[in-house]
């Protein structure tokens, strides 16, 4: 990894991161062992098991020291934006809307009663021509004459026994299909899980066995008749054969109930020998081309290096960050062949510790969210089972990644909605892991004490206003161009003042910064800049004398122009001086130094090195200064990332509180970030924290938006307009009174109205396509439960997902 210029950065970092005479039937059914009762965790679907929010399991997030080869082989199929890809399995096809439980029970009962009535009529001979089909396929001497004549011989009697058994089976099958008994069983028995499923199947099996051996169900005699016709009646002279036949009949009756009740799985689970339940995160088997074999190194001919990394992964000496870092380092090295050999030698020498991050750390001290470092995803929640969400997204995990953050993200929610804990911190944590892998740089800005991560999870920690801070911030963004420094500084100082043109303010600053740098070789400090903006005679005279001594006549003309414009109508210098005065306070003494001995941290390093930077702002005692600094950092970030030439490193700015930080110029800068592999994450308490004229441009500039529970209807209206509408199918039912023309029909209608108290009506159903908002303002304000958010995602390639209701567990 190219780490030039990054090892000298000061700051805290992370430490480590499943026909003849028949024998008499038995007087009681054979004894069958009952299935063991108990819960069956293996039979419970994985998605239905209760889950607790918190750190991921080892299958989702390798723990330190655990082998990562199985994690590396786990499939990550490409999916729609925001889908948690690690071990993703598509949901089953959507089932059509089923009937209600009441209709299901009534239908099953009617079908059962109809079958019993039909079977009773058959057995008692009330159905005409019931023996005609049988007589067509059997000899006539077996039967008495006439269509209803019964059997004359033993053969006819046996044929009638088998015939009745076949008809009974067809009747039972038809009753089950018409009554939808399978759906009834699934809803009220199978869905309740074990041990209820096994006990219900055992009870049904016992009742069926009793009916079979009491000959209420035609099973035993037809089987005995068929065996006798095939093997001969002499077979029943052996009691052993008779017992075997009875046992086979009993087992055949029990078999379907054992499968329905999953007795084998239950018994295996009770004995502790059950096979692990299938899950969506099952790793693929190892092959010669699987990911844990490092096929890209083997293809390039570095077999020894690939074997070394494979052994490191299998023995647990390599973690997921090491895998992502080495893969990225190898991808960079392939672009410059002269780096391949040194990287392979480093792998042979140090194994998974090759191409380390400049800080020397291989992981964060601790993780609070579920990460897949290989794809850069961080799981922030699960899509709710809600009609607003498409069926294929219900129950799937929702994740953020650089491809989404590259379009920038705006999160709006009241205090306590969970923006910081459930969204901002997981994103910062994922970007920090990405930085350790050499693929990203992150700048997290929040108030002092904001839970953005521990100090040892960052390379640079800047505590503005804190005397113990080891780092400072460069107000001028590390540039040496006075015009560029003036433009960014003006945006940070007065960009939120709608009545003041930031371009005129930049001109005023350039008229002072240029001469000062020409005279002293650096930009002015905060007290000096305040004096120059106030027009203090001593400060201007001293600057003029220095310019005259050095012979900078062009800069003297700039200073003269500033002197002529000072005090004129619309002069922005007083407003600039007032804003600079917010930083010229005792709490900031020693900060924002610009002298030759000062080495403040410059945001320009974010575009060049995979740094993890956190800036703590003194929001409690200096709220207005904190907003000014936030606005300045946002302006510097958009300007610096847009000007960089090497965009291989993903750079991201995370603002925990972007109140009054968004200006017209920064909105234009945010729109340009996606083209330079950068992004911004902005959190607001309400959209009204942004000037009203910027509401629409801001929502149009960001590709990802999140509306947390508790927002107002005014904010919900803006999101609803930004998310647009969709075509939906609606059903309108109108009831019309039926007027009868015939006297008998009118009498029936009158009797029905007398009994029910309602007039006879008919329903007129109208189905049509209408265009409706995906989420209305009222739904966003009142229908989003606590701990949830409605999130709309888009990628830098232009793919997008509809607004999804997400349960946040980040």
Short mmCIF file of N, CA, C and O in Angstrom, two decimals, residues 90-150:
data_model
loop_
_atom_site.label_atom_id
_atom_site.label_comp_id
_atom_site.label_asym_id
_atom_site.label_seq_id
_atom_site.Cartn_x
_atom_site.Cartn_y
_atom_site.Cartn_z
N UNK A 90 -32.99 -15.70 -1.91
CA UNK A 90 -34.24 -15.04 -2.32
C UNK A 90 -35.42 -15.63 -1.59
O UNK A 90 -35.44 -16.82 -1.24
N UNK A 91 -36.44 -14.84 -1.33
CA UNK A 91 -37.64 -15.35 -0.65
C UNK A 91 -38.43 -16.26 -1.57
O UNK A 91 -38.28 -16.22 -2.80
N UNK A 92 -39.28 -17.11 -1.02
CA UNK A 92 -40.14 -17.96 -1.86
C UNK A 92 -41.12 -17.12 -2.65
O UNK A 92 -41.37 -15.95 -2.31
N UNK A 93 -41.66 -17.65 -3.72
CA UNK A 93 -42.63 -16.88 -4.51
C UNK A 93 -43.80 -16.43 -3.65
O UNK A 93 -44.21 -17.10 -2.72
N UNK A 94 -44.29 -15.26 -3.99
CA UNK A 94 -45.40 -14.69 -3.22
C UNK A 94 -46.65 -15.52 -3.41
O UNK A 94 -47.04 -15.86 -4.53
N UNK A 95 -47.25 -15.87 -2.29
CA UNK A 95 -48.48 -16.65 -2.33
C UNK A 95 -49.67 -15.71 -2.53
O UNK A 95 -49.68 -14.60 -2.02
N UNK A 96 -50.65 -16.17 -3.29
CA UNK A 96 -51.84 -15.33 -3.46
C UNK A 96 -52.57 -15.14 -2.14
O UNK A 96 -52.41 -15.92 -1.20
N UNK A 97 -53.33 -14.09 -2.09
CA UNK A 97 -54.07 -13.78 -0.86
C UNK A 97 -55.03 -14.92 -0.52
O UNK A 97 -55.89 -15.30 -1.31
N UNK A 98 -54.85 -15.53 0.64
CA UNK A 98 -55.65 -16.68 1.03
C UNK A 98 -56.99 -16.28 1.62
O UNK A 98 -57.26 -15.12 1.92
N UNK A 99 -57.82 -17.30 1.80
CA UNK A 99 -59.14 -17.07 2.38
C UNK A 99 -58.99 -16.91 3.89
O UNK A 99 -57.98 -17.26 4.49
N UNK A 100 -60.01 -16.38 4.49
CA UNK A 100 -59.98 -16.16 5.94
C UNK A 100 -60.09 -17.49 6.68
O UNK A 100 -60.53 -18.51 6.12
N UNK A 101 -59.69 -17.48 7.94
CA UNK A 101 -59.77 -18.69 8.75
C UNK A 101 -61.20 -19.18 8.90
O UNK A 101 -61.46 -20.39 8.90
N UNK A 102 -62.10 -18.26 9.03
CA UNK A 102 -63.50 -18.66 9.19
C UNK A 102 -64.00 -19.37 7.94
O UNK A 102 -64.63 -20.45 8.03
N UNK A 103 -63.72 -18.80 6.77
CA UNK A 103 -64.15 -19.45 5.53
C UNK A 103 -63.46 -20.79 5.35
O UNK A 103 -64.07 -21.76 4.86
N UNK A 104 -62.20 -20.88 5.75
CA UNK A 104 -61.46 -22.12 5.61
C UNK A 104 -62.08 -23.21 6.49
O UNK A 104 -62.27 -24.35 6.05
N UNK A 105 -62.40 -22.87 7.73
CA UNK A 105 -63.00 -23.85 8.63
C UNK A 105 -64.39 -24.27 8.17
O UNK A 105 -64.74 -25.46 8.21
N UNK A 106 -65.19 -23.33 7.72
CA UNK A 106 -66.54 -23.65 7.26
C UNK A 106 -66.47 -24.54 6.02
O UNK A 106 -67.21 -25.53 5.89
N UNK A 107 -65.56 -24.21 5.09
CA UNK A 107 -65.43 -25.03 3.89
C UNK A 107 -64.99 -26.45 4.21
O UNK A 107 -65.49 -27.42 3.62
N UNK A 108 -64.03 -26.59 5.14
CA UNK A 108 -63.57 -27.93 5.51
C UNK A 108 -64.69 -28.72 6.18
O UNK A 108 -64.86 -29.93 5.93
N UNK A 109 -65.47 -28.07 7.06
CA UNK A 109 -66.56 -28.76 7.74
C UNK A 109 -67.65 -29.20 6.76
O UNK A 109 -68.15 -30.34 6.82
N UNK A 110 -67.99 -28.33 5.82
CA UNK A 110 -69.01 -28.69 4.83
C UNK A 110 -68.52 -29.83 3.95
O UNK A 110 -69.27 -30.78 3.63
N UNK A 111 -67.26 -29.78 3.56
CA UNK A 111 -66.71 -30.86 2.73
C UNK A 111 -66.71 -32.18 3.49
O UNK A 111 -67.06 -33.23 2.92
N UNK A 112 -66.36 -32.16 4.78
CA UNK A 112 -66.34 -33.39 5.58
C UNK A 112 -67.73 -33.96 5.75
O UNK A 112 -67.96 -35.18 5.59
N UNK A 113 -68.69 -33.10 6.06
CA UNK A 113 -70.07 -33.58 6.23
C UNK A 113 -70.63 -34.13 4.93
O UNK A 113 -71.35 -35.14 4.92
N UNK A 114 -70.30 -33.49 3.82
CA UNK A 114 -70.78 -33.98 2.52
C UNK A 114 -70.18 -35.35 2.21
O UNK A 114 -70.86 -36.25 1.69
N UNK A 115 -68.89 -35.51 2.53
CA UNK A 115 -68.25 -36.81 2.28
C UNK A 115 -68.86 -37.90 3.15
O UNK A 115 -69.09 -39.03 2.68
N UNK A 116 -69.13 -37.58 4.42
CA UNK A 116 -69.76 -38.57 5.30
C UNK A 116 -71.16 -38.95 4.81
O UNK A 116 -71.54 -40.13 4.85
N UNK A 117 -71.92 -37.96 4.36
CA UNK A 117 -73.26 -38.24 3.84
C UNK A 117 -73.18 -39.12 2.60
O UNK A 117 -73.94 -40.10 2.45
N UNK A 118 -72.25 -38.79 1.70
CA UNK A 118 -72.13 -39.57 0.48
C UNK A 118 -71.69 -41.00 0.77
O UNK A 118 -72.20 -41.96 0.17
N UNK A 119 -70.75 -41.17 1.73
CA UNK A 119 -70.30 -42.52 2.07
C UNK A 119 -71.41 -43.31 2.76
O UNK A 119 -71.55 -44.52 2.54
N UNK A 120 -72.22 -42.66 3.58
CA UNK A 120 -73.34 -43.34 4.23
C UNK A 120 -74.37 -43.80 3.20
O UNK A 120 -74.90 -44.92 3.28
N UNK A 121 -74.66 -42.93 2.22
CA UNK A 121 -75.60 -43.32 1.17
C UNK A 121 -75.05 -44.49 0.36
O UNK A 121 -75.80 -45.40 -0.05
N UNK A 122 -73.75 -44.51 0.15
CA UNK A 122 -73.13 -45.62 -0.60
C UNK A 122 -73.22 -46.94 0.17
O UNK A 122 -73.61 -47.96 -0.39
N UNK A 123 -72.86 -46.89 1.45
CA UNK A 123 -72.83 -48.12 2.22
C UNK A 123 -74.22 -48.70 2.42
O UNK A 123 -74.38 -49.92 2.54
N UNK A 124 -75.24 -47.85 2.47
CA UNK A 124 -76.60 -48.32 2.70
C UNK A 124 -77.36 -48.59 1.41
O UNK A 124 -78.56 -48.89 1.45
N UNK A 125 -76.70 -48.46 0.27
CA UNK A 125 -77.31 -48.84 -1.01
C UNK A 125 -78.31 -47.87 -1.56
O UNK A 125 -79.16 -48.27 -2.35
N UNK A 126 -78.24 -46.60 -1.16
CA UNK A 126 -79.21 -45.63 -1.65
C UNK A 126 -78.78 -44.98 -2.96
O UNK A 126 -79.55 -44.22 -3.53
N UNK A 127 -77.57 -45.26 -3.42
CA UNK A 127 -77.11 -44.68 -4.68
C UNK A 127 -77.35 -45.67 -5.79
O UNK A 127 -76.85 -46.81 -5.75
N UNK A 128 -78.13 -45.32 -6.81
CA UNK A 128 -78.39 -46.26 -7.92
C UNK A 128 -77.16 -46.44 -8.79
O UNK A 128 -76.28 -45.58 -8.86
N UNK A 129 -77.11 -47.59 -9.43
CA UNK A 129 -76.04 -47.91 -10.37
C UNK A 129 -74.65 -47.83 -9.73
O UNK A 129 -73.66 -47.56 -10.40
N UNK A 130 -74.56 -48.06 -8.43
CA UNK A 130 -73.27 -47.92 -7.76
C UNK A 130 -72.33 -49.07 -8.10
O UNK A 130 -71.11 -48.93 -7.98
N UNK A 131 -72.87 -50.25 -8.53
CA UNK A 131 -72.03 -51.40 -8.85
C UNK A 131 -71.81 -51.58 -10.35
O UNK A 131 -71.12 -52.52 -10.75
N UNK A 132 -72.38 -50.70 -11.15
CA UNK A 132 -72.26 -50.85 -12.60
C UNK A 132 -70.81 -50.78 -13.07
O UNK A 132 -70.35 -51.62 -13.86
N UNK A 133 -69.99 -49.82 -12.62
CA UNK A 133 -68.58 -49.81 -13.07
C UNK A 133 -67.83 -51.07 -12.71
O UNK A 133 -67.00 -51.55 -13.49
N UNK A 134 -68.12 -51.65 -11.53
CA UNK A 134 -67.42 -52.87 -11.12
C UNK A 134 -67.84 -54.05 -11.98
O UNK A 134 -67.01 -54.89 -12.35
N UNK A 135 -69.13 -54.17 -12.30
CA UNK A 135 -69.62 -55.29 -13.09
C UNK A 135 -69.11 -55.25 -14.52
O UNK A 135 -69.02 -56.29 -15.18
N UNK A 136 -68.75 -54.05 -15.01
CA UNK A 136 -68.24 -53.95 -16.37
C UNK A 136 -66.88 -54.60 -16.52
O UNK A 136 -66.49 -55.01 -17.62
N UNK A 137 -66.11 -54.70 -15.43
CA UNK A 137 -64.74 -55.22 -15.50
C UNK A 137 -64.59 -56.56 -14.76
O UNK A 137 -63.47 -56.99 -14.54
N UNK A 138 -65.67 -57.20 -14.37
CA UNK A 138 -65.60 -58.49 -13.68
C UNK A 138 -66.56 -59.47 -14.35
O UNK A 138 -67.52 -59.07 -15.02
N UNK A 139 -66.32 -60.78 -14.18
CA UNK A 139 -67.22 -61.79 -14.80
C UNK A 139 -68.65 -61.65 -14.29
O UNK A 139 -68.89 -61.32 -13.11
N UNK A 140 -69.62 -61.91 -15.15
CA UNK A 140 -71.02 -61.77 -14.79
C UNK A 140 -71.49 -62.80 -13.80
O UNK A 140 -72.46 -62.56 -13.06
N UNK A 141 -70.85 -64.04 -13.76
CA UNK A 141 -71.30 -65.06 -12.83
C UNK A 141 -71.00 -64.71 -11.39
O UNK A 141 -71.43 -65.43 -10.49
N UNK A 142 -70.24 -63.66 -11.17
CA UNK A 142 -69.95 -63.26 -9.78
C UNK A 142 -71.12 -62.52 -9.15
O UNK A 142 -71.14 -62.32 -7.94
N UNK A 143 -72.10 -62.10 -9.99
CA UNK A 143 -73.10 -61.16 -9.50
C UNK A 143 -74.51 -61.67 -9.74
O UNK A 143 -74.76 -62.44 -10.67
N UNK A 144 -75.39 -61.24 -8.87
CA UNK A 144 -76.81 -61.50 -9.06
C UNK A 144 -77.33 -60.63 -10.18
O UNK A 144 -76.78 -59.57 -10.47
N UNK A 145 -78.39 -61.08 -10.86
CA UNK A 145 -78.90 -60.28 -11.99
C UNK A 145 -79.45 -58.94 -11.52
O UNK A 145 -79.84 -58.77 -10.38
N UNK A 146 -79.50 -57.99 -12.47
CA UNK A 146 -80.00 -56.65 -12.17
C UNK A 146 -78.86 -55.67 -11.92
O UNK A 146 -77.75 -56.03 -11.54
N UNK A 147 -79.17 -54.39 -12.14
CA UNK A 147 -78.14 -53.35 -11.94
C UNK A 147 -77.78 -53.18 -10.49
O UNK A 147 -76.67 -52.75 -10.16
N UNK A 148 -78.69 -53.51 -9.60
CA UNK A 148 -78.40 -53.36 -8.18
C UNK A 148 -78.17 -54.70 -7.49
O UNK A 148 -78.14 -54.76 -6.26
N UNK A 149 -78.03 -55.78 -8.25
CA UNK A 149 -77.79 -57.08 -7.65
C UNK A 149 -76.43 -57.17 -7.02
O UNK A 149 -75.43 -56.72 -7.60
N UNK A 150 -76.35 -57.81 -5.83
CA UNK A 150 -75.11 -57.91 -5.10
C UNK A 150 -74.27 -59.09 -5.55
O UNK A 150 -74.60 -59.79 -6.52
#
